[in-house]
Amino acid sequence: MNSPCYSVAMDLGVCQLRNFSISFLSSLLGTETSSVKLDNSSSGASVVAIDNKIEQAMDLVKSHLMYAVREEVEVLKEQIKELIERNSQLEQENNLLKNLASPEQLAQFQVQVQSGSPLPPSTQGAQPPAPPAQLAAQNSGPSA
């Protein structure tokens, strides 16, 4: 667009932004850029109006981003809460299993952890250990 910027105080960047805004709006409206004209006598007011529209658009984008970030923060807080609960549950299960294991089993486990080796052949074919709830029930006996 070849419309000159007549305002002395208007710098080149504002003039280019004004021309870009007119071109952009024209392309959105599907009109010729020559049909979208600003009155040069009120070019200062037009620039202010365009600046206001740009500021409103940026505020809208900011509010949408803030809303999306708040939603994501809530989702992440919920995930953290669930992970903390799961971690606590696993720690309790681990402590229970440590209490139920014999000293020989604990020593063997420590050796395996330090060496990074898999389970020994003698325990690979054995039945998997009972869940902690079953072990606790078996060891507690009758309560009468």
One Martini backbone bead per residue (centre of mass of N, CA, C, O) as a GRO file, in nm:
protein
  144
    1MET     BB    1   0.098   0.034   0.021
    2ASN     BB    2   0.107   0.403  -0.062
    3SER     BB    3   0.040   0.544   0.199
    4PRO     BB    4   0.122   0.808   0.362
    5CYS     BB    5   0.289   0.951   0.641
    6TYR     BB    6   0.214   1.270   0.793
    7SER     BB    7   0.311   1.232   1.068
    8VAL     BB    8   0.581   1.340   1.242
    9ALA     BB    9   0.567   1.149   1.507
   10MET     BB   10   0.566   0.918   1.319
   11ASP     BB   11   0.709   0.634   1.275
   12LEU     BB   12   0.799   0.381   1.075
   13GLY     BB   13   0.677   0.144   1.239
   14VAL     BB   14   0.388   0.255   1.260
   15CYS     BB   15   0.342   0.281   0.959
   16GLN     BB   16   0.383  -0.019   0.894
   17LEU     BB   17   0.164  -0.125   1.085
   18ARG     BB   18  -0.067   0.020   0.952
   19ASN     BB   19  -0.033  -0.109   0.672
   20PHE     BB   20  -0.054  -0.398   0.769
   21SER     BB   21  -0.334  -0.378   0.900
   22ILE     BB   22  -0.483  -0.304   0.644
   23SER     BB   23  -0.400  -0.553   0.482
   24PHE     BB   24  -0.506  -0.763   0.678
   25LEU     BB   25  -0.801  -0.670   0.689
   26SER     BB   26  -0.850  -0.692   0.387
   27SER     BB   27  -0.796  -0.998   0.367
   28LEU     BB   28  -1.025  -1.078   0.564
   29LEU     BB   29  -1.256  -0.918   0.398
   30GLY     BB   30  -1.196  -0.927   0.080
   31THR     BB   31  -1.054  -0.660   0.000
   32GLU     BB   32  -0.928  -0.397  -0.123
   33THR     BB   33  -0.678  -0.186  -0.029
   34SER     BB   34  -0.794   0.070  -0.174
   35SER     BB   35  -1.078   0.061  -0.010
   36VAL     BB   36  -0.890   0.095   0.243
   37LYS     BB   37  -0.918   0.402   0.407
   38LEU     BB   38  -0.752   0.672   0.550
   39ASP     BB   39  -0.768   0.961   0.706
   40ASN     BB   40  -0.502   1.176   0.717
   41SER     BB   41  -0.619   1.385   0.923
   42SER     BB   42  -0.668   1.109   1.125
   43SER     BB   43  -0.408   0.930   1.169
   44GLY     BB   44  -0.366   0.945   1.472
   45ALA     BB   45  -0.639   0.812   1.546
   46SER     BB   46  -0.594   0.555   1.383
   47VAL     BB   47  -0.348   0.458   1.537
   48VAL     BB   48  -0.486   0.442   1.808
   49ALA     BB   49  -0.702   0.240   1.722
   50ILE     BB   50  -0.505   0.020   1.639
   51ASP     BB   51  -0.359  -0.001   1.907
   52ASN     BB   52  -0.610  -0.085   2.066
   53LYS     BB   53  -0.665  -0.345   1.910
   54ILE     BB   54  -0.397  -0.478   1.969
   55GLU     BB   55  -0.423  -0.470   2.276
   56GLN     BB   56  -0.682  -0.638   2.290
   57ALA     BB   57  -0.565  -0.890   2.154
   58MET     BB   58  -0.339  -0.936   2.361
   59ASP     BB   59  -0.526  -0.965   2.605
   60LEU     BB   60  -0.677  -1.210   2.498
   61VAL     BB   61  -0.436  -1.395   2.472
   62LYS     BB   62  -0.349  -1.375   2.765
   63SER     BB   63  -0.610  -1.490   2.892
   64HIS     BB   64  -0.597  -1.763   2.747
   65LEU     BB   65  -0.321  -1.850   2.854
   66MET     BB   66  -0.387  -1.832   3.155
   67TYR     BB   67  -0.612  -2.040   3.149
   68ALA     BB   68  -0.441  -2.276   3.039
   69VAL     BB   69  -0.234  -2.274   3.268
   70ARG     BB   70  -0.428  -2.324   3.502
   71GLU     BB   71  -0.527  -2.596   3.402
   72GLU     BB   72  -0.249  -2.735   3.397
   73VAL     BB   73  -0.187  -2.695   3.696
   74GLU     BB   74  -0.422  -2.865   3.802
   75VAL     BB   75  -0.339  -3.128   3.668
   76LEU     BB   76  -0.056  -3.145   3.798
   77LYS     BB   77  -0.149  -3.144   4.092
   78GLU     BB   78  -0.307  -3.409   4.070
   79GLN     BB   79  -0.068  -3.586   3.984
   80ILE     BB   80   0.104  -3.533   4.233
   81LYS     BB   81  -0.094  -3.643   4.437
   82GLU     BB   82  -0.103  -3.932   4.321
   83LEU     BB   83   0.205  -3.988   4.344
   84ILE     BB   84   0.225  -3.954   4.648
   85GLU     BB   85   0.028  -4.179   4.720
   86ARG     BB   86   0.179  -4.406   4.572
   87ASN     BB   87   0.445  -4.377   4.722
   88SER     BB   88   0.333  -4.435   5.001
   89GLN     BB   89   0.227  -4.716   4.935
   90LEU     BB   90   0.505  -4.837   4.849
   91GLU     BB   91   0.648  -4.786   5.118
   92GLN     BB   92   0.465  -4.964   5.289
   93GLU     BB   93   0.511  -5.222   5.129
   94ASN     BB   94   0.816  -5.231   5.167
   95ASN     BB   95   0.818  -5.244   5.476
   96LEU     BB   96   0.656  -5.504   5.498
   97LEU     BB   97   0.852  -5.684   5.335
   98LYS     BB   98   1.095  -5.639   5.520
   99ASN     BB   99   0.959  -5.758   5.779
  100LEU     BB  100   0.896  -6.050   5.637
  101ALA     BB  101   1.180  -6.088   5.584
  102SER     BB  102   1.458  -6.246   5.590
  103PRO     BB  103   1.788  -6.198   5.635
  104GLU     BB  104   1.870  -6.369   5.388
  105GLN     BB  105   1.694  -6.222   5.181
  106LEU     BB  106   1.814  -5.941   5.222
  107ALA     BB  107   2.105  -6.013   5.150
  108GLN     BB  108   2.047  -6.121   4.867
  109PHE     BB  109   1.926  -5.859   4.762
  110GLN     BB  110   2.175  -5.678   4.801
  111VAL     BB  111   2.356  -5.835   4.608
  112GLN     BB  112   2.180  -5.796   4.356
  113VAL     BB  113   2.183  -5.489   4.352
  114GLN     BB  114   2.495  -5.450   4.339
  115SER     BB  115   2.531  -5.643   4.074
  116GLY     BB  116   2.270  -5.651   3.875
  117SER     BB  117   2.134  -5.916   3.899
  118PRO     BB  118   1.931  -6.151   3.860
  119LEU     BB  119   1.757  -6.389   3.952
  120PRO     BB  120   1.790  -6.676   4.073
  121PRO     BB  121   1.714  -6.993   3.969
  122SER     BB  122   1.565  -7.088   4.237
  123THR     BB  123   1.341  -6.835   4.212
  124GLN     BB  124   1.216  -6.838   3.921
  125GLY     BB  125   1.022  -7.104   3.963
  126ALA     BB  126   0.879  -6.982   4.173
  127GLN     BB  127   0.650  -6.845   4.340
  128PRO     BB  128   0.503  -6.574   4.383
  129PRO     BB  129   0.450  -6.352   4.598
  130ALA     BB  130   0.242  -6.244   4.809
  131PRO     BB  131   0.052  -6.014   4.882
  132PRO     BB  132   0.061  -5.804   5.151
  133ALA     BB  133  -0.228  -5.859   5.253
  134GLN     BB  134  -0.192  -6.169   5.279
  135LEU     BB  135   0.052  -6.170   5.468
  136ALA     BB  136  -0.082  -6.015   5.699
  137ALA     BB  137  -0.314  -6.219   5.743
  138GLN     BB  138  -0.134  -6.468   5.803
  139ASN     BB  139   0.037  -6.330   6.049
  140SER     BB  140  -0.202  -6.241   6.245
  141GLY     BB  141  -0.430  -6.415   6.276
  142PRO     BB  142  -0.638  -6.465   6.510
  143SER     BB  143  -0.848  -6.220   6.706
  144ALA     BB  144  -0.974  -6.409   6.966
   0.00000   0.00000   0.00000
